[in-house]
Amino acid sequence: MPFPGVVRLGVPALVLAAVAACGPADDPRPAGATAAVPSYEAPHGAPGFCARLAAVGGLDRLPASMGELLDGPDVEARTQVSQVARDLRTVLADVRDEGGHEEVAAALEDLVRGLGAVVDGPITGPVADAVSGGLRQVGTVTQPACGFPT
């Protein structure tokens, strides 16, 4: 494997996808996005950004999209990664608006930066590691704030 970070990306991406796709069934979701756990609802009192994070679609496709981009240019994969990055920037804006969640904001910033490097290409080991680490960190810091299932 030329980029070991891409292999490690699979589990964190799926974990975060399960976390991020957990939200009320009536949450707006991007077209084609499916919820990993559609029946989960954020607990009462969870920060508002949790619902936005729950609505981010496409996180579960990141490992496949990055793999496709490793094979060469792929417009669909690059577009998918770019959409996830845009959606996460919206979540980041919500986190900043609410205040008090600096660790979440920092983790989202790092992840969005890593996804931006994927979009700009090429995917190198450090880029794959940044995305993998970013996904793990976002999952870790949002879990206590949002009460997503573990």
mmCIF file of C-alpha atoms in Angstrom:
data_model
loop_
_atom_site.group_PDB
_atom_site.id
_atom_site.type_symbol
_atom_site.label_atom_id
_atom_site.label_comp_id
_atom_site.label_asym_id
_atom_site.label_seq_id
_atom_site.Cartn_x
_atom_site.Cartn_y
_atom_site.Cartn_z
ATOM 1 C CA MET A 1 0.000 0.000 0.000
ATOM 2 C CA PRO A 2 1.559 3.283 -1.015
ATOM 3 C CA PHE A 3 -0.441 5.339 1.497
ATOM 4 C CA PRO A 4 -1.080 3.487 4.758
ATOM 5 C CA GLY A 5 -3.250 6.359 6.025
ATOM 6 C CA VAL A 6 -5.884 5.512 3.441
ATOM 7 C CA VAL A 7 -6.205 2.010 4.843
ATOM 8 C CA ARG A 8 -6.625 3.418 8.368
ATOM 9 C CA LEU A 9 -9.174 5.868 7.012
ATOM 10 C CA GLY A 10 -11.818 3.170 6.595
ATOM 11 C CA VAL A 11 -12.726 2.554 10.237
ATOM 12 C CA PRO A 12 -12.577 6.192 11.422
ATOM 13 C CA ALA A 13 -14.572 7.336 8.415
ATOM 14 C CA LEU A 14 -17.258 4.766 9.026
ATOM 15 C CA VAL A 15 -17.313 5.541 12.750
ATOM 16 C CA LEU A 16 -17.682 9.250 12.050
ATOM 17 C CA ALA A 17 -20.246 8.529 9.345
ATOM 18 C CA ALA A 18 -22.289 6.598 11.874
ATOM 19 C CA VAL A 19 -21.897 9.470 14.328
ATOM 20 C CA ALA A 20 -22.497 12.206 11.806
ATOM 21 C CA ALA A 21 -25.423 10.524 10.133
ATOM 22 C CA CYS A 22 -27.227 10.061 13.421
ATOM 23 C CA GLY A 23 -29.964 12.588 13.693
ATOM 24 C CA PRO A 24 -33.677 13.029 13.571
ATOM 25 C CA ALA A 25 -35.319 11.464 10.544
ATOM 26 C CA ASP A 26 -36.661 14.855 9.446
ATOM 27 C CA ASP A 27 -33.185 16.484 9.250
ATOM 28 C CA PRO A 28 -32.402 17.933 5.843
ATOM 29 C CA ARG A 29 -29.788 15.785 4.126
ATOM 30 C CA PRO A 30 -27.941 16.279 0.876
ATOM 31 C CA ALA A 31 -29.428 14.420 -2.071
ATOM 32 C CA GLY A 32 -28.320 10.810 -2.104
ATOM 33 C CA ALA A 33 -27.023 10.882 1.467
ATOM 34 C CA THR A 34 -28.222 8.102 3.682
ATOM 35 C CA ALA A 35 -28.246 7.925 7.451
ATOM 36 C CA ALA A 36 -26.155 5.218 9.081
ATOM 37 C CA VAL A 37 -28.534 5.102 12.063
ATOM 38 C CA PRO A 38 -31.711 6.821 10.875
ATOM 39 C CA SER A 39 -33.696 6.248 14.065
ATOM 40 C CA TYR A 40 -31.237 8.048 16.379
ATOM 41 C CA GLU A 41 -32.212 11.456 17.752
ATOM 42 C CA ALA A 42 -29.828 13.856 19.486
ATOM 43 C CA PRO A 43 -30.507 14.044 23.206
ATOM 44 C CA HIS A 44 -32.307 17.046 24.639
ATOM 45 C CA GLY A 45 -29.824 19.813 25.345
ATOM 46 C CA ALA A 46 -27.262 18.730 22.744
ATOM 47 C CA PRO A 47 -25.610 21.702 21.033
ATOM 48 C CA GLY A 48 -27.346 22.889 17.880
ATOM 49 C CA PHE A 49 -24.358 22.075 15.680
ATOM 50 C CA CYS A 50 -24.958 18.380 16.408
ATOM 51 C CA ALA A 51 -28.039 18.384 14.172
ATOM 52 C CA ARG A 52 -26.044 19.994 11.358
ATOM 53 C CA LEU A 53 -23.250 17.461 11.796
ATOM 54 C CA ALA A 54 -25.838 14.676 11.776
ATOM 55 C CA ALA A 55 -27.095 15.955 8.421
ATOM 56 C CA VAL A 56 -23.690 15.776 6.691
ATOM 57 C CA GLY A 57 -23.949 13.112 4.022
ATOM 58 C CA GLY A 58 -21.159 11.399 2.184
ATOM 59 C CA LEU A 59 -18.785 10.778 5.080
ATOM 60 C CA ASP A 60 -19.204 7.057 4.581
ATOM 61 C CA ARG A 61 -18.009 7.487 0.967
ATOM 62 C CA LEU A 62 -14.717 9.197 1.888
ATOM 63 C CA PRO A 63 -12.573 6.029 1.960
ATOM 64 C CA ALA A 64 -13.870 4.928 -1.442
ATOM 65 C CA SER A 65 -13.551 8.413 -2.922
ATOM 66 C CA MET A 66 -9.995 8.762 -1.674
ATOM 67 C CA GLY A 67 -9.167 5.330 -3.077
ATOM 68 C CA GLU A 68 -10.591 6.346 -6.439
ATOM 69 C CA LEU A 69 -8.513 9.527 -6.375
ATOM 70 C CA LEU A 70 -5.395 7.464 -5.641
ATOM 71 C CA ASP A 71 -6.029 5.660 -8.921
ATOM 72 C CA GLY A 72 -6.043 8.961 -10.803
ATOM 73 C CA PRO A 73 -8.277 11.917 -11.533
ATOM 74 C CA ASP A 74 -11.926 11.215 -10.788
ATOM 75 C CA VAL A 75 -14.376 14.087 -11.052
ATOM 76 C CA GLU A 76 -17.149 12.341 -9.116
ATOM 77 C CA ALA A 77 -14.868 11.377 -6.225
ATOM 78 C CA ARG A 78 -13.332 14.861 -6.059
ATOM 79 C CA THR A 79 -16.818 16.419 -6.107
ATOM 80 C CA GLN A 80 -17.970 14.122 -3.296
ATOM 81 C CA VAL A 81 -14.984 15.028 -1.110
ATOM 82 C CA SER A 82 -15.516 18.709 -1.896
ATOM 83 C CA GLN A 83 -19.199 18.496 -0.876
ATOM 84 C CA VAL A 84 -18.307 16.885 2.459
ATOM 85 C CA ALA A 85 -15.750 19.653 3.066
ATOM 86 C CA ARG A 86 -18.373 22.340 2.276
ATOM 87 C CA ASP A 87 -20.895 20.705 4.591
ATOM 88 C CA LEU A 88 -18.330 20.468 7.370
ATOM 89 C CA ARG A 89 -17.461 24.168 6.925
ATOM 90 C CA THR A 90 -21.141 24.902 7.584
ATOM 91 C CA VAL A 91 -20.980 22.803 10.744
ATOM 92 C CA LEU A 92 -17.821 24.665 11.734
ATOM 93 C CA ALA A 93 -19.636 27.992 11.313
ATOM 94 C CA ASP A 94 -22.411 26.693 13.584
ATOM 95 C CA VAL A 95 -19.851 25.601 16.192
ATOM 96 C CA ARG A 96 -18.225 29.027 16.133
ATOM 97 C CA ASP A 97 -21.603 30.787 16.332
ATOM 98 C CA GLU A 98 -22.575 28.772 19.404
ATOM 99 C CA GLY A 99 -19.202 29.259 21.077
ATOM 100 C CA GLY A 100 -17.722 27.233 23.893
ATOM 101 C CA HIS A 101 -16.640 24.256 21.784
ATOM 102 C CA GLU A 102 -13.071 25.174 20.851
ATOM 103 C CA GLU A 103 -11.908 21.547 20.607
ATOM 104 C CA VAL A 104 -14.708 20.738 18.170
ATOM 105 C CA ALA A 105 -13.907 23.829 16.093
ATOM 106 C CA ALA A 106 -10.192 22.966 15.986
ATOM 107 C CA ALA A 107 -10.904 19.358 14.993
ATOM 108 C CA LEU A 108 -13.300 20.441 12.241
ATOM 109 C CA GLU A 109 -10.785 23.011 10.959
ATOM 110 C CA ASP A 110 -8.105 20.323 10.729
ATOM 111 C CA LEU A 111 -10.442 17.910 8.962
ATOM 112 C CA VAL A 112 -11.656 20.524 6.489
ATOM 113 C CA ARG A 113 -8.028 21.482 5.780
ATOM 114 C CA GLY A 114 -7.180 17.814 5.135
ATOM 115 C CA LEU A 115 -10.171 17.375 2.836
ATOM 116 C CA GLY A 116 -9.142 20.535 0.985
ATOM 117 C CA ALA A 117 -5.740 18.962 0.364
ATOM 118 C CA VAL A 118 -7.499 15.879 -1.039
ATOM 119 C CA VAL A 119 -9.541 18.061 -3.385
ATOM 120 C CA ASP A 120 -6.434 19.957 -4.481
ATOM 121 C CA GLY A 121 -4.604 16.619 -4.928
ATOM 122 C CA PRO A 122 -2.573 14.583 -5.174
ATOM 123 C CA ILE A 123 -3.251 12.375 -2.174
ATOM 124 C CA THR A 124 0.007 11.764 -0.365
ATOM 125 C CA GLY A 125 0.660 9.824 2.818
ATOM 126 C CA PRO A 126 0.552 12.979 4.963
ATOM 127 C CA VAL A 127 -2.718 14.089 3.323
ATOM 128 C CA ALA A 128 -4.348 10.701 3.940
ATOM 129 C CA ASP A 129 -3.045 10.740 7.516
ATOM 130 C CA ALA A 130 -4.470 14.244 8.041
ATOM 131 C CA VAL A 131 -7.924 13.137 6.910
ATOM 132 C CA SER A 132 -7.809 9.924 8.923
ATOM 133 C CA GLY A 133 -6.626 11.737 12.042
ATOM 134 C CA GLY A 134 -9.143 14.521 11.478
ATOM 135 C CA LEU A 135 -12.031 12.081 11.249
ATOM 136 C CA ARG A 136 -10.924 10.351 14.420
ATOM 137 C CA GLN A 137 -10.538 13.632 16.287
ATOM 138 C CA VAL A 138 -13.911 15.011 15.176
ATOM 139 C CA GLY A 139 -15.553 11.779 16.292
ATOM 140 C CA THR A 140 -13.763 11.915 19.636
ATOM 141 C CA VAL A 141 -14.609 15.534 20.478
ATOM 142 C CA THR A 142 -18.196 15.536 19.205
ATOM 143 C CA GLN A 143 -19.209 12.358 21.021
ATOM 144 C CA PRO A 144 -19.444 13.931 24.502
ATOM 145 C CA ALA A 145 -21.027 17.157 23.237
ATOM 146 C CA CYS A 146 -23.604 15.516 20.969
ATOM 147 C CA GLY A 147 -24.273 12.230 22.710
ATOM 148 C CA PHE A 148 -23.877 10.206 19.518
ATOM 149 C CA PRO A 149 -23.903 6.429 19.975
ATOM 150 C CA THR A 150 -20.540 4.822 20.611
#
